XYZ file of C-alpha atoms in Angstrom:
502
model
C 72.090 78.398 48.127
C 69.983 80.889 50.883
C 72.265 83.634 53.282
C 74.073 81.865 55.656
C 75.075 78.455 53.063
C 77.031 82.207 51.503
C 78.438 83.263 54.341
C 78.979 80.120 55.837
C 80.718 79.774 52.769
C 83.329 83.118 53.008
C 83.533 81.842 56.230
C 85.717 79.426 55.574
C 87.492 80.839 52.114
C 88.653 83.650 54.852
C 90.654 81.576 56.763
C 94.596 81.243 56.851
C 95.012 78.495 58.908
C 93.681 74.918 59.121
C 93.718 75.298 63.484
C 90.736 78.170 62.471
C 89.420 76.555 59.335
C 88.231 73.047 61.496
C 86.407 75.990 64.330
C 84.660 77.681 61.264
C 83.242 74.880 60.056
C 82.310 73.440 63.436
C 80.833 76.447 64.160
C 78.390 76.535 60.418
C 77.684 73.044 61.469
C 76.131 74.239 65.195
C 74.010 76.899 63.337
C 72.131 74.395 61.655
C 72.065 71.483 64.734
C 72.447 73.723 68.006
C 72.955 70.146 70.101
C 75.294 67.922 67.694
C 78.465 66.542 68.937
C 81.275 67.073 66.244
C 84.410 65.730 65.673
C 87.029 66.481 62.730
C 89.214 63.162 62.329
C 92.588 63.358 60.314
C 94.813 60.220 59.338
C 98.107 60.319 59.942
C 101.344 60.608 57.688
C 101.913 56.582 58.852
C 98.478 55.828 57.465
C 98.068 53.933 60.562
C 95.679 55.491 62.750
C 92.986 58.310 63.272
C 93.158 62.049 65.188
C 89.944 63.040 66.191
C 89.502 65.936 67.841
C 86.826 67.611 68.929
C 84.682 70.728 67.224
C 87.818 71.061 64.709
C 90.142 72.552 67.752
C 92.418 71.549 71.176
C 93.747 68.437 71.922
C 92.957 65.524 70.152
C 90.101 63.415 72.215
C 90.288 59.865 70.009
C 92.836 58.142 67.917
C 91.347 55.046 66.795
C 93.400 52.673 64.949
C 92.865 51.545 61.023
C 92.653 48.025 61.943
C 91.112 48.827 64.784
C 87.312 47.207 64.093
C 85.572 48.097 67.468
C 83.928 51.220 66.400
C 82.113 52.856 63.585
C 84.430 55.148 61.864
C 86.132 51.692 60.636
C 83.391 50.812 58.349
C 84.145 54.510 56.699
C 87.818 53.892 56.187
C 87.155 50.359 55.500
C 85.046 52.055 52.213
C 85.380 54.880 51.533
C 81.911 56.056 52.060
C 79.184 57.822 54.198
C 77.839 56.566 56.633
C 74.211 56.952 58.805
C 73.403 55.136 62.236
C 69.970 56.238 63.542
C 71.201 55.199 67.067
C 74.145 54.157 69.155
C 72.088 52.362 71.406
C 73.645 54.910 73.855
C 77.033 52.928 73.036
C 76.159 49.967 74.140
C 76.983 48.052 70.935
C 80.255 49.513 70.422
C 83.268 47.620 71.739
C 85.946 49.971 70.934
C 86.556 51.406 75.019
C 87.419 55.180 74.385
C 84.204 55.559 71.303
C 81.863 53.977 74.079
C 82.803 56.033 76.589
C 82.860 59.644 74.456
C 78.989 58.565 73.456
C 77.804 57.757 77.015
C 79.641 60.745 78.458
C 76.769 62.724 76.055
C 74.425 61.964 77.772
C 71.592 61.842 75.938
C 70.447 59.736 73.029
C 72.190 59.405 69.284
C 72.611 58.988 65.797
C 76.078 59.038 63.664
C 76.497 61.040 60.055
C 80.063 60.595 59.324
C 81.509 62.024 55.812
C 85.044 61.413 54.418
C 87.458 63.620 52.158
C 89.712 62.533 50.155
C 92.661 64.622 48.816
C 93.116 65.301 44.698
C 93.871 61.868 43.952
C 91.338 60.384 46.151
C 93.195 59.545 48.916
C 91.226 59.529 52.398
C 93.169 61.904 54.100
C 90.008 62.317 56.976
C 86.558 62.651 58.106
C 83.756 64.341 59.524
C 81.042 63.154 62.061
C 78.087 64.391 63.502
C 76.487 62.915 67.091
C 72.819 64.285 67.381
C 69.744 62.824 66.732
C 68.291 61.409 63.684
C 65.649 63.732 62.380
C 68.518 66.130 62.015
C 71.138 64.093 61.223
C 69.081 62.909 58.270
C 68.186 66.100 57.165
C 71.833 67.564 57.080
C 72.195 64.939 54.907
C 69.699 65.823 51.845
C 71.194 66.429 48.966
C 69.737 69.914 48.193
C 70.897 70.681 52.169
C 74.270 73.115 52.703
C 76.180 70.736 54.640
C 77.457 67.989 51.306
C 78.002 71.729 49.481
C 80.287 73.066 52.410
C 81.960 69.589 53.315
C 83.674 70.341 49.782
C 84.435 73.667 50.113
C 86.215 73.000 53.527
C 87.834 70.502 51.676
C 89.397 72.538 48.740
C 90.185 75.398 51.134
C 92.215 72.568 52.944
C 94.277 71.022 50.207
C 94.606 75.117 49.629
C 96.011 75.611 53.059
C 97.777 72.401 53.281
C 99.617 73.539 49.712
C 100.615 76.929 50.624
C 101.788 74.986 54.666
C 104.277 72.426 52.521
C 105.537 75.538 49.947
C 106.137 77.565 52.616
C 107.623 74.654 55.240
C 109.348 73.745 51.290
C 110.966 76.650 51.183
C 112.215 77.438 54.822
C 114.034 74.284 54.227
C 115.817 75.861 51.244
C 117.055 78.442 52.951
C 117.971 76.817 55.976
C 120.064 74.124 53.923
C 121.697 77.436 51.893
C 122.073 78.898 55.152
C 124.234 75.558 56.281
C 125.816 75.408 53.065
C 127.235 78.401 52.931
C 128.254 78.118 56.747
C 130.211 75.230 56.267
C 131.422 76.446 53.160
C 133.292 79.916 54.976
C 133.853 77.607 57.797
C 136.588 75.628 55.473
C 137.688 79.072 53.556
C 138.749 79.894 57.010
C 140.545 76.186 57.911
C 142.128 76.104 54.515
C 143.255 80.048 54.848
C 144.526 79.395 58.659
C 146.349 75.312 57.287
C 148.159 77.903 54.589
C 148.953 81.095 55.589
C 149.782 84.494 52.649
C 149.610 86.545 50.133
C 151.051 85.423 46.911
C 148.736 84.408 44.211
C 150.687 80.901 44.404
C 148.765 80.602 48.323
C 145.812 82.030 47.112
C 145.876 79.334 43.344
C 146.693 76.858 45.545
C 143.764 77.556 48.491
C 141.497 77.979 45.599
C 142.316 73.747 44.610
C 141.763 72.666 48.172
C 138.752 74.115 48.804
C 137.892 72.500 45.439
C 139.064 69.554 45.799
C 137.121 69.167 49.235
C 134.190 68.624 46.663
C 134.321 65.833 45.546
C 135.512 61.928 46.216
C 138.067 61.463 43.070
C 141.752 60.263 43.914
C 144.364 63.508 44.288
C 148.358 62.916 43.510
C 150.805 65.649 46.027
C 153.331 66.784 44.899
C 156.060 68.065 46.095
C 159.961 68.080 47.597
C 159.550 66.913 51.142
C 158.918 69.318 54.453
C 156.923 70.789 52.364
C 153.801 70.328 53.856
C 151.786 66.844 51.500
C 150.895 65.034 54.487
C 149.721 67.996 56.317
C 147.520 68.306 52.995
C 146.299 65.577 53.127
C 145.245 65.100 56.809
C 142.930 68.760 55.964
C 141.484 67.455 53.075
C 140.372 64.183 54.967
C 139.266 66.259 57.668
C 137.261 68.904 56.338
C 136.004 66.145 53.027
C 133.544 65.450 56.414
C 133.923 61.492 55.556
C 132.732 59.103 57.785
C 136.008 56.060 58.243
C 139.082 56.923 59.373
C 142.795 58.394 58.174
C 144.834 55.636 57.564
C 148.262 56.261 56.325
C 150.434 53.979 55.130
C 153.988 54.767 54.016
C 155.443 53.139 51.151
C 159.062 54.413 52.019
C 159.022 52.568 55.033
C 158.022 49.036 54.458
C 159.931 46.566 52.096
C 157.830 44.879 49.421
C 156.535 41.944 52.109
C 155.534 44.651 54.676
C 153.763 46.564 51.984
C 151.855 44.095 50.569
C 151.335 42.683 54.240
C 149.727 46.041 55.271
C 147.994 46.710 52.213
C 145.733 44.275 51.479
C 146.619 41.189 54.334
C 148.195 38.190 54.199
C 145.424 35.476 55.114
C 142.455 37.780 56.743
C 141.261 40.863 54.567
C 139.976 42.691 57.230
C 143.686 43.767 58.549
C 144.028 45.130 55.881
C 144.971 49.033 55.374
C 142.355 49.282 52.434
C 139.430 48.032 54.729
C 140.509 49.898 57.515
C 140.070 52.784 55.600
C 135.990 51.335 54.294
C 134.031 54.939 54.290
C 137.203 57.139 55.120
C 140.724 58.226 53.460
C 143.585 55.896 52.255
C 146.897 58.003 52.183
C 150.064 56.527 50.732
C 153.071 58.255 51.245
C 155.751 57.986 49.067
C 153.763 56.170 46.256
C 156.791 56.374 43.841
C 158.052 53.567 46.555
C 155.524 50.402 46.413
C 156.929 47.915 44.935
C 155.562 47.471 40.782
C 154.005 43.639 42.183
C 151.023 45.945 43.767
C 150.395 48.074 40.866
C 147.556 45.550 39.733
C 146.259 45.158 43.221
C 145.773 48.278 44.314
C 144.592 49.359 40.373
C 141.518 46.686 41.237
C 140.524 47.852 44.186
C 140.185 51.643 42.948
C 138.369 49.818 39.743
C 136.265 47.502 41.677
C 136.247 48.320 45.434
C 137.252 44.632 45.702
C 140.450 43.937 47.874
C 141.602 40.132 47.651
C 144.364 39.346 50.511
C 148.226 39.030 49.382
C 147.830 35.200 49.564
C 144.213 35.573 47.413
C 142.350 33.492 49.875
C 140.191 36.094 51.101
C 138.501 39.045 49.951
C 135.864 42.040 50.599
C 134.813 45.380 49.830
C 135.643 48.465 50.881
C 134.372 51.811 49.332
C 137.483 54.607 50.138
C 138.655 58.409 48.926
C 142.841 57.715 47.648
C 145.435 60.003 48.757
C 148.842 59.669 47.664
C 151.845 61.455 48.150
C 155.703 61.766 46.252
C 158.913 63.808 46.392
C 159.076 63.117 43.002
C 156.901 63.605 39.820
C 154.596 60.632 39.100
C 154.170 61.893 34.953
C 158.023 61.340 34.738
C 157.208 57.842 36.880
C 155.082 56.601 34.338
C 157.046 57.353 31.957
C 160.034 55.934 32.773
C 158.276 52.834 34.924
C 155.410 51.647 32.309
C 153.509 49.304 34.372
C 153.182 52.122 36.344
C 150.908 54.188 34.599
C 147.720 52.645 34.837
C 148.011 52.960 38.441
C 148.852 56.484 37.706
C 145.414 57.739 35.716
C 143.712 56.260 38.243
C 145.635 58.066 40.711
C 145.732 61.365 39.327
C 142.349 62.665 38.985
C 143.194 66.242 40.908
C 146.267 66.781 41.254
C 147.820 69.433 43.763
C 151.562 70.599 43.352
C 153.198 72.092 46.355
C 156.058 74.633 45.937
C 159.257 75.203 47.821
C 159.512 77.668 50.139
C 162.160 79.437 48.066
C 159.652 79.965 45.402
C 157.023 81.840 48.000
C 159.725 83.678 50.567
C 157.553 86.169 50.065
C 155.426 84.780 52.220
C 156.780 84.939 55.536
C 155.894 88.251 56.964
C 153.121 86.943 57.003
C 154.387 83.065 58.049
C 156.775 82.815 60.406
C 154.004 85.484 63.099
C 151.302 82.384 62.031
C 153.719 79.237 62.578
C 154.728 80.882 66.396
C 151.377 81.799 67.251
C 150.892 77.978 66.978
C 153.707 77.578 68.756
C 153.289 79.318 71.585
C 149.921 77.513 72.193
C 150.885 74.844 71.417
C 154.145 75.258 74.080
C 152.042 77.381 76.622
C 154.068 80.279 75.689
C 153.324 84.117 75.931
C 152.230 85.348 72.544
C 155.765 86.845 70.967
C 155.792 90.349 68.148
C 158.186 89.295 65.699
C 160.702 92.900 64.939
C 160.937 92.768 61.405
C 164.650 92.415 61.849
C 164.094 89.062 62.670
C 163.086 88.430 58.765
C 165.595 89.339 56.812
C 167.693 86.776 57.171
C 164.847 84.192 56.620
C 164.637 85.864 53.108
C 167.935 85.575 52.456
C 167.721 81.773 53.126
C 166.453 78.654 50.522
C 165.128 76.882 53.176
C 165.896 72.534 51.752
C 163.588 71.501 54.237
C 161.348 73.823 53.755
C 158.057 74.700 56.177
C 159.015 72.044 57.620
C 162.365 72.877 57.859
C 161.259 76.743 59.266
C 158.828 75.141 61.604
C 161.500 73.334 63.517
C 164.391 75.902 63.557
C 161.428 78.646 65.023
C 160.058 75.817 67.774
C 163.960 74.854 68.749
C 164.782 78.063 69.139
C 162.011 79.706 70.903
C 161.928 76.322 73.233
C 165.747 77.278 73.990
C 164.823 80.085 75.885
C 163.448 80.885 78.518
C 159.797 83.278 78.810
C 161.859 85.958 80.440
C 164.386 85.637 77.551
C 162.559 86.308 74.319
C 160.167 88.105 76.194
C 163.310 91.264 76.785
C 166.062 90.276 75.302
C 165.305 89.851 71.313
C 168.853 90.516 69.688
C 170.096 86.766 71.516
C 166.948 85.733 69.726
C 167.836 86.799 66.191
C 171.419 86.215 66.674
C 170.455 82.687 67.470
C 168.182 82.687 64.517
C 171.130 84.859 61.663
C 173.838 81.968 63.286
C 171.075 79.126 62.520
C 170.358 80.147 58.752
C 174.213 80.885 58.551
C 174.983 76.704 56.870
C 175.345 77.107 53.762
C 173.551 73.965 51.773
C 175.285 70.448 51.963
C 177.865 70.589 48.707
C 177.172 67.853 46.642
C 180.128 65.820 45.984
C 181.527 65.346 42.076
C 180.896 61.567 41.797
C 183.418 61.333 38.462
C 186.199 61.739 41.230
C 189.533 58.435 41.429
C 188.974 57.229 44.258
C 187.253 53.496 45.840
C 183.370 54.196 46.806
C 184.112 53.575 50.031
C 186.151 56.817 49.697
C 183.742 58.680 47.809
C 180.916 57.708 50.012
C 183.073 59.252 53.129
C 183.496 62.255 51.332
C 179.652 62.897 51.350
C 179.540 60.957 54.546
C 181.488 63.787 55.990
C 179.594 67.114 54.193
C 176.099 65.548 55.725
C 177.087 65.100 59.373
C 179.241 68.299 59.423
C 176.784 70.443 57.636
C 174.118 68.672 60.073
C 176.446 69.823 63.398
C 176.457 73.381 62.315
C 172.161 73.402 61.827
C 172.451 71.618 65.122
C 174.600 73.616 67.128
C 177.058 70.894 67.559
C 174.554 69.339 69.225
C 174.796 65.652 69.099
C 172.113 64.435 70.451
C 170.083 66.124 67.475
C 172.122 65.575 64.803
C 172.407 61.938 66.029
C 167.815 61.922 65.841
C 167.954 63.458 62.469
C 170.184 61.154 60.690
C 168.171 58.149 62.890
C 170.875 56.387 64.509
C 172.479 56.394 67.473
C 174.329 58.844 69.653
C 177.317 55.689 69.289
C 177.209 55.165 65.888
C 177.564 59.085 65.416
C 180.559 59.707 67.842
C 182.062 56.552 65.954
C 181.881 58.108 62.859
C 183.195 61.931 64.014
C 186.121 60.560 65.385
C 186.949 58.572 62.274
C 185.648 61.719 60.076
C 187.820 63.563 61.942
C 184.771 66.029 62.936
C 185.366 65.436 66.404
C 185.772 68.239 69.093
């Protein structure tokens, strides 16, 4: 191999990108054929066309379709073998209009030599074409000439640079994915911390379990007392899990047996059922302990097979959803007392979450109360309110039978009862009202063994409930009636009958 060929080889091996590599090859060829016109063609990723570049650089000057046989390159693409044309007759016999114009623009009669090159798996990846006089072309394609050797060096360097570029691309993609995943993880962690404020060991452990629950698709049962935040937790799990479908909520406690079947499975048309509406989303069954036993088997079948049959069994469809359930009582105890519930319980309780009553983690009230008031001020467009420490004293002594919901409702009522000026200047009024509202004792549980008729015992209990609620609501009968889900007229009649009228 002569010195110029060695220099050409070193020039190719020193290239660090595909663009400079193509230019270097063309510069080497032009030393041996100064009057040549060179084209480097690369097969597109779609394997449908060939993009050709003049002298290995610049914009593509020609794009040829694989299934188009109106140009000379089609023979090389089809056979995978080199080809030489001693003359192109100024392009007059070439049917491809752009290729014919390219040859005619050269301004001279020339021949064509085309060399294919392949990858490690012997797949065609491109071609190298030289347009020049027949004598020059015949010289270049001779076995003893350095041209064919240089093409092999060029192909090896293409493979090396492409492999390096692919590796860098994969590493960049991996780092990008890692960054996105870490950012999403931080966003989820922040959202969970905002939803469950506190520093107690219970709250910290609950937040960790919630973040685990977000990462999988297993069924989750949420147990806790009324007002402890079960529905809010379920909505948070659905939102942060990023499911494409909707969150469909069915409260089993508000429906009778027939309504449960109609809402969950539909009657004749299963597309109207909640299980189909929750496809690719989340189905939340609130108060699952109130679901009629006759629907256990059908719900279990839907969880096992993804098939939803209408209550009349005339229609069925397929649905993939995540199941979330809430209950105020222990589902494990229910599974023991109701054997038919046990099989369904095993499918609902893959990852249980237990919400403790607020009285068990009152040490977090110092953080929880300001956080709730801040949310309420934004919701009702009130100025931000700073909570003095003395306001929290009666809260720590209260047992909170209604848990977090009761606390939020109480703070919202107090916040709305006073004007912005009063809340910002007269803190004593707010503190006094707060203390008065929390001074009510819990409802005394009547002695069910006491003598008297059933009507008399119920009357005692009813009087205790209404009396307690009147104290809690500051004798506001509209609020009392709404909280008891009865009309104002019914409440007035009961108060008069029970001797509670003022």
